[in-house]
Amino acid sequence: MDETWKTLAVSEGISLGTGVLSALCTMGTMERYGMLRQPPLSPPGWVFPVVWTGLFALMGVSAWRVWQRSGGKRRRRALLLYGLQLAVNFTWPILFFRLGAYGPAFFWLLLLLALVSMMASRFWEIDPLAGALQIPYTLWLLFAAYLNLGIWLLNG
């Protein structure tokens, strides 16, 4: 396999692997989620894994594009932010779905949004397409924050 494809596979593995591990930690919680009072526009539970799979795939491609660029310190900082936001992302569904800690999960999600915004900005400086690939993720996180807040207020 060509080195380019190997690094893409590793990048996708890290990103999608984070999503899979998080999903494993929250397995069996969608039934409880379905029983909560939901704010308007709440999607059915099956939508979440579909959307998140696509978003994690985009994250992997985006990080890979940044990795492929030269940039030394700037690139390292951007990828550090990427890793940090992945760790924060991994924790949010555990707080929300597994623990039902809707208030703390909301504030954790705001932290995630801030990290993703910084990461997307750094990615954009290095590779505009890598930054643009973060737009769907950012929009979904905004929607998730609305859902999280609504569920917290309706069920807290």
PDB file of N, CA, C and O in Angstrom, residues 37-85:
ATOM      1  N   ARG A  37     -38.351  13.567  27.475  1.00  0.00           N
ATOM      2  CA  ARG A  37     -39.084  14.631  26.779  1.00  0.00           C
ATOM      3  C   ARG A  37     -38.073  15.334  25.879  1.00  0.00           C
ATOM      4  O   ARG A  37     -36.978  15.697  26.327  1.00  0.00           O
ATOM      5  N   GLN A  38     -38.453  15.508  24.625  1.00  0.00           N
ATOM      6  CA  GLN A  38     -37.531  16.019  23.603  1.00  0.00           C
ATOM      7  C   GLN A  38     -37.928  17.429  23.162  1.00  0.00           C
ATOM      8  O   GLN A  38     -39.113  17.718  23.041  1.00  0.00           O
ATOM      9  N   PRO A  39     -36.946  18.258  22.867  1.00  0.00           N
ATOM     10  CA  PRO A  39     -37.268  19.562  22.287  1.00  0.00           C
ATOM     11  C   PRO A  39     -37.709  19.384  20.824  1.00  0.00           C
ATOM     12  O   PRO A  39     -37.464  18.333  20.223  1.00  0.00           O
ATOM     13  N   PRO A  40     -38.360  20.393  20.256  1.00  0.00           N
ATOM     14  CA  PRO A  40     -38.735  20.299  18.834  1.00  0.00           C
ATOM     15  C   PRO A  40     -37.511  20.016  17.958  1.00  0.00           C
ATOM     16  O   PRO A  40     -36.399  20.422  18.290  1.00  0.00           O
ATOM     17  N   LEU A  41     -37.718  19.329  16.874  1.00  0.00           N
ATOM     18  CA  LEU A  41     -36.697  18.964  15.876  1.00  0.00           C
ATOM     19  C   LEU A  41     -35.787  17.834  16.321  1.00  0.00           C
ATOM     20  O   LEU A  41     -34.781  17.554  15.671  1.00  0.00           O
ATOM     21  N   SER A  42     -36.104  17.172  17.421  1.00  0.00           N
ATOM     22  CA  SER A  42     -35.270  16.047  17.885  1.00  0.00           C
ATOM     23  C   SER A  42     -35.373  14.881  16.909  1.00  0.00           C
ATOM     24  O   SER A  42     -36.473  14.420  16.610  1.00  0.00           O
ATOM     25  N   PRO A  43     -34.226  14.407  16.425  1.00  0.00           N
ATOM     26  CA  PRO A  43     -34.251  13.264  15.504  1.00  0.00           C
ATOM     27  C   PRO A  43     -34.432  11.954  16.271  1.00  0.00           C
ATOM     28  O   PRO A  43     -34.155  11.891  17.474  1.00  0.00           O
ATOM     29  N   PRO A  44     -34.878  10.913  15.573  1.00  0.00           N
ATOM     30  CA  PRO A  44     -34.929   9.597  16.225  1.00  0.00           C
ATOM     31  C   PRO A  44     -33.508   9.120  16.538  1.00  0.00           C
ATOM     32  O   PRO A  44     -32.532   9.568  15.926  1.00  0.00           O
ATOM     33  N   GLY A  45     -33.400   8.210  17.475  1.00  0.00           N
ATOM     34  CA  GLY A  45     -32.105   7.736  17.952  1.00  0.00           C
ATOM     35  C   GLY A  45     -31.200   7.167  16.884  1.00  0.00           C
ATOM     36  O   GLY A  45     -29.980   7.311  16.965  1.00  0.00           O
ATOM     37  N   TRP A  46     -31.752   6.546  15.845  1.00  0.00           N
ATOM     38  CA  TRP A  46     -30.924   5.917  14.811  1.00  0.00           C
ATOM     39  C   TRP A  46     -30.138   6.945  14.008  1.00  0.00           C
ATOM     40  O   TRP A  46     -29.144   6.602  13.367  1.00  0.00           O
ATOM     41  N   VAL A  47     -30.551   8.209  14.038  1.00  0.00           N
ATOM     42  CA  VAL A  47     -29.869   9.252  13.260  1.00  0.00           C
ATOM     43  C   VAL A  47     -28.461   9.505  13.804  1.00  0.00           C
ATOM     44  O   VAL A  47     -27.527   9.757  13.034  1.00  0.00           O
ATOM     45  N   PHE A  48     -28.296   9.414  15.119  1.00  0.00           N
ATOM     46  CA  PHE A  48     -27.016   9.765  15.733  1.00  0.00           C
ATOM     47  C   PHE A  48     -25.841   8.940  15.222  1.00  0.00           C
ATOM     48  O   PHE A  48     -24.825   9.520  14.814  1.00  0.00           O
ATOM     49  N   PRO A  49     -25.919   7.609  15.211  1.00  0.00           N
ATOM     50  CA  PRO A  49     -24.753   6.862  14.719  1.00  0.00           C
ATOM     51  C   PRO A  49     -24.477   7.095  13.236  1.00  0.00           C
ATOM     52  O   PRO A  49     -23.320   7.092  12.820  1.00  0.00           O
ATOM     53  N   VAL A  50     -25.517   7.341  12.461  1.00  0.00           N
ATOM     54  CA  VAL A  50     -25.321   7.599  11.026  1.00  0.00           C
ATOM     55  C   VAL A  50     -24.572   8.912  10.834  1.00  0.00           C
ATOM     56  O   VAL A  50     -23.564   8.973  10.114  1.00  0.00           O
ATOM     57  N   VAL A  51     -25.056   9.956  11.489  1.00  0.00           N
ATOM     58  CA  VAL A  51     -24.425  11.273  11.348  1.00  0.00           C
ATOM     59  C   VAL A  51     -23.006  11.251  11.907  1.00  0.00           C
ATOM     60  O   VAL A  51     -22.066  11.733  11.272  1.00  0.00           O
ATOM     61  N   TRP A  52     -22.846  10.662  13.106  1.00  0.00           N
ATOM     62  CA  TRP A  52     -21.520  10.664  13.721  1.00  0.00           C
ATOM     63  C   TRP A  52     -20.501   9.891  12.901  1.00  0.00           C
ATOM     64  O   TRP A  52     -19.331  10.281  12.825  1.00  0.00           O
ATOM     65  N   THR A  53     -20.918   8.810  12.279  1.00  0.00           N
ATOM     66  CA  THR A  53     -19.975   8.058  11.435  1.00  0.00           C
ATOM     67  C   THR A  53     -19.458   8.943  10.307  1.00  0.00           C
ATOM     68  O   THR A  53     -18.248   9.000  10.042  1.00  0.00           O
ATOM     69  N   GLY A  54     -20.360   9.656   9.662  1.00  0.00           N
ATOM     70  CA  GLY A  54     -19.945  10.572   8.599  1.00  0.00           C
ATOM     71  C   GLY A  54     -19.032  11.674   9.108  1.00  0.00           C
ATOM     72  O   GLY A  54     -18.031  12.015   8.473  1.00  0.00           O
ATOM     73  N   LEU A  55     -19.365  12.218  10.269  1.00  0.00           N
ATOM     74  CA  LEU A  55     -18.549  13.302  10.824  1.00  0.00           C
ATOM     75  C   LEU A  55     -17.159  12.826  11.231  1.00  0.00           C
ATOM     76  O   LEU A  55     -16.170  13.518  10.974  1.00  0.00           O
ATOM     77  N   PHE A  56     -17.084  11.642  11.847  1.00  0.00           N
ATOM     78  CA  PHE A  56     -15.766  11.108  12.213  1.00  0.00           C
ATOM     79  C   PHE A  56     -14.934  10.813  10.955  1.00  0.00           C
ATOM     80  O   PHE A  56     -13.722  11.017  10.955  1.00  0.00           O
ATOM     81  N   ALA A  57     -15.588  10.356   9.895  1.00  0.00           N
ATOM     82  CA  ALA A  57     -14.864  10.121   8.636  1.00  0.00           C
ATOM     83  C   ALA A  57     -14.312  11.436   8.082  1.00  0.00           C
ATOM     84  O   ALA A  57     -13.154  11.500   7.645  1.00  0.00           O
ATOM     85  N   LEU A  58     -15.131  12.494   8.110  1.00  0.00           N
ATOM     86  CA  LEU A  58     -14.656  13.807   7.647  1.00  0.00           C
ATOM     87  C   LEU A  58     -13.509  14.317   8.515  1.00  0.00           C
ATOM     88  O   LEU A  58     -12.547  14.894   8.011  1.00  0.00           O
ATOM     89  N   MET A  59     -13.612  14.098   9.835  1.00  0.00           N
ATOM     90  CA  MET A  59     -12.527  14.515  10.731  1.00  0.00           C
ATOM     91  C   MET A  59     -11.225  13.813  10.361  1.00  0.00           C
ATOM     92  O   MET A  59     -10.151  14.429  10.357  1.00  0.00           O
ATOM     93  N   GLY A  60     -11.326  12.514  10.067  1.00  0.00           N
ATOM     94  CA  GLY A  60     -10.128  11.754   9.709  1.00  0.00           C
ATOM     95  C   GLY A  60      -9.471  12.274   8.442  1.00  0.00           C
ATOM     96  O   GLY A  60      -8.243  12.421   8.382  1.00  0.00           O
ATOM     97  N   VAL A  61     -10.273  12.567   7.427  1.00  0.00           N
ATOM     98  CA  VAL A  61      -9.734  13.109   6.170  1.00  0.00           C
ATOM     99  C   VAL A  61      -9.119  14.480   6.418  1.00  0.00           C
ATOM    100  O   VAL A  61      -8.025  14.789   5.929  1.00  0.00           O
ATOM    101  N   SER A  62      -9.809  15.295   7.188  1.00  0.00           N
ATOM    102  CA  SER A  62      -9.338  16.643   7.473  1.00  0.00           C
ATOM    103  C   SER A  62      -7.990  16.611   8.197  1.00  0.00           C
ATOM    104  O   SER A  62      -7.042  17.314   7.811  1.00  0.00           O
ATOM    105  N   ALA A  63      -7.891  15.794   9.237  1.00  0.00           N
ATOM    106  CA  ALA A  63      -6.623  15.688   9.979  1.00  0.00           C
ATOM    107  C   ALA A  63      -5.520  15.138   9.082  1.00  0.00           C
ATOM    108  O   ALA A  63      -4.374  15.587   9.149  1.00  0.00           O
ATOM    109  N   TRP A  64      -5.857  14.189   8.246  1.00  0.00           N
ATOM    110  CA  TRP A  64      -4.880  13.615   7.321  1.00  0.00           C
ATOM    111  C   TRP A  64      -4.350  14.682   6.369  1.00  0.00           C
ATOM    112  O   TRP A  64      -3.150  14.747   6.117  1.00  0.00           O
ATOM    113  N   ARG A  65      -5.247  15.536   5.863  1.00  0.00           N
ATOM    114  CA  ARG A  65      -4.814  16.606   4.952  1.00  0.00           C
ATOM    115  C   ARG A  65      -3.838  17.543   5.665  1.00  0.00           C
ATOM    116  O   ARG A  65      -2.849  17.971   5.083  1.00  0.00           O
ATOM    117  N   VAL A  66      -4.104  17.855   6.926  1.00  0.00           N
ATOM    118  CA  VAL A  66      -3.203  18.723   7.693  1.00  0.00           C
ATOM    119  C   VAL A  66      -1.879  18.006   7.917  1.00  0.00           C
ATOM    120  O   VAL A  66      -0.805  18.607   7.787  1.00  0.00           O
ATOM    121  N   TRP A  67      -1.945  16.725   8.249  1.00  0.00           N
ATOM    122  CA  TRP A  67      -0.726  15.940   8.472  1.00  0.00           C
ATOM    123  C   TRP A  67       0.162  15.939   7.232  1.00  0.00           C
ATOM    124  O   TRP A  67       1.392  15.950   7.352  1.00  0.00           O
ATOM    125  N   GLN A  68      -0.431  15.927   6.061  1.00  0.00           N
ATOM    126  CA  GLN A  68       0.309  15.865   4.795  1.00  0.00           C
ATOM    127  C   GLN A  68       1.038  17.176   4.471  1.00  0.00           C
ATOM    128  O   GLN A  68       1.933  17.188   3.641  1.00  0.00           O
ATOM    129  N   ARG A  69       0.654  18.266   5.094  1.00  0.00           N
ATOM    130  CA  ARG A  69       1.260  19.567   4.819  1.00  0.00           C
ATOM    131  C   ARG A  69       2.492  19.759   5.693  1.00  0.00           C
ATOM    132  O   ARG A  69       2.562  19.266   6.805  1.00  0.00           O
ATOM    133  N   SER A  70       3.403  20.550   5.187  1.00  0.00           N
ATOM    134  CA  SER A  70       4.525  20.927   6.039  1.00  0.00           C
ATOM    135  C   SER A  70       4.038  22.066   6.924  1.00  0.00           C
ATOM    136  O   SER A  70       3.053  22.712   6.629  1.00  0.00           O
ATOM    137  N   GLY A  71       4.715  22.302   7.992  1.00  0.00           N
ATOM    138  CA  GLY A  71       4.264  23.396   8.840  1.00  0.00           C
ATOM    139  C   GLY A  71       4.857  23.360  10.227  1.00  0.00           C
ATOM    140  O   GLY A  71       4.620  24.257  11.012  1.00  0.00           O
ATOM    141  N   GLY A  72       5.589  22.322  10.539  1.00  0.00           N
ATOM    142  CA  GLY A  72       6.285  22.262  11.819  1.00  0.00           C
ATOM    143  C   GLY A  72       5.390  22.522  13.009  1.00  0.00           C
ATOM    144  O   GLY A  72       4.432  21.806  13.258  1.00  0.00           O
ATOM    145  N   LYS A  73       5.729  23.584  13.752  1.00  0.00           N
ATOM    146  CA  LYS A  73       5.023  23.919  14.983  1.00  0.00           C
ATOM    147  C   LYS A  73       3.540  24.195  14.746  1.00  0.00           C
ATOM    148  O   LYS A  73       2.689  23.782  15.525  1.00  0.00           O
ATOM    149  N   ARG A  74       3.231  24.902  13.683  1.00  0.00           N
ATOM    150  CA  ARG A  74       1.842  25.253  13.376  1.00  0.00           C
ATOM    151  C   ARG A  74       1.009  23.997  13.139  1.00  0.00           C
ATOM    152  O   ARG A  74      -0.102  23.868  13.647  1.00  0.00           O
ATOM    153  N   ARG A  75       1.558  23.078  12.401  1.00  0.00           N
ATOM    154  CA  ARG A  75       0.872  21.812  12.121  1.00  0.00           C
ATOM    155  C   ARG A  75       0.725  20.994  13.401  1.00  0.00           C
ATOM    156  O   ARG A  75      -0.333  20.439  13.664  1.00  0.00           O
ATOM    157  N   ARG A  76       1.769  20.930  14.203  1.00  0.00           N
ATOM    158  CA  ARG A  76       1.696  20.194  15.476  1.00  0.00           C
ATOM    159  C   ARG A  76       0.624  20.761  16.392  1.00  0.00           C
ATOM    160  O   ARG A  76      -0.134  20.020  17.018  1.00  0.00           O
ATOM    161  N   ARG A  77       0.544  22.078  16.480  1.00  0.00           N
ATOM    162  CA  ARG A  77      -0.479  22.710  17.328  1.00  0.00           C
ATOM    163  C   ARG A  77      -1.886  22.394  16.822  1.00  0.00           C
ATOM    164  O   ARG A  77      -2.790  22.132  17.619  1.00  0.00           O
ATOM    165  N   ALA A  78      -2.055  22.438  15.512  1.00  0.00           N
ATOM    166  CA  ALA A  78      -3.369  22.127  14.933  1.00  0.00           C
ATOM    167  C   ALA A  78      -3.750  20.680  15.236  1.00  0.00           C
ATOM    168  O   ALA A  78      -4.895  20.395  15.620  1.00  0.00           O
ATOM    169  N   LEU A  79      -2.804  19.767  15.093  1.00  0.00           N
ATOM    170  CA  LEU A  79      -3.096  18.357  15.341  1.00  0.00           C
ATOM    171  C   LEU A  79      -3.249  18.067  16.834  1.00  0.00           C
ATOM    172  O   LEU A  79      -4.004  17.164  17.222  1.00  0.00           O
ATOM    173  N   LEU A  80      -2.580  18.845  17.678  1.00  0.00           N
ATOM    174  CA  LEU A  80      -2.781  18.726  19.119  1.00  0.00           C
ATOM    175  C   LEU A  80      -4.221  19.118  19.474  1.00  0.00           C
ATOM    176  O   LEU A  80      -4.880  18.439  20.265  1.00  0.00           O
ATOM    177  N   LEU A  81      -4.696  20.209  18.894  1.00  0.00           N
ATOM    178  CA  LEU A  81      -6.089  20.612  19.100  1.00  0.00           C
ATOM    179  C   LEU A  81      -7.046  19.520  18.599  1.00  0.00           C
ATOM    180  O   LEU A  81      -8.066  19.244  19.231  1.00  0.00           O
ATOM    181  N   TYR A  82      -6.697  18.918  17.489  1.00  0.00           N
ATOM    182  CA  TYR A  82      -7.505  17.821  16.948  1.00  0.00           C
ATOM    183  C   TYR A  82      -7.596  16.673  17.958  1.00  0.00           C
ATOM    184  O   TYR A  82      -8.689  16.179  18.254  1.00  0.00           O
ATOM    185  N   GLY A  83      -6.458  16.267  18.496  1.00  0.00           N
ATOM    186  CA  GLY A  83      -6.453  15.189  19.478  1.00  0.00           C
ATOM    187  C   GLY A  83      -7.215  15.558  20.739  1.00  0.00           C
ATOM    188  O   GLY A  83      -7.951  14.734  21.296  1.00  0.00           O
ATOM    189  N   LEU A  84      -7.063  16.787  21.179  1.00  0.00           N
ATOM    190  CA  LEU A  84      -7.759  17.242  22.378  1.00  0.00           C
ATOM    191  C   LEU A  84      -9.271  17.239  22.162  1.00  0.00           C
ATOM    192  O   LEU A  84     -10.031  16.752  23.010  1.00  0.00           O
ATOM    193  N   GLN A  85      -9.714  17.736  21.015  1.00  0.00           N
ATOM    194  CA  GLN A  85     -11.151  17.745  20.763  1.00  0.00           C
ATOM    195  C   GLN A  85     -11.687  16.329  20.609  1.00  0.00           C
ATOM    196  O   GLN A  85     -12.821  16.052  20.985  1.00  0.00           O
TER     197      GLN A  85
END
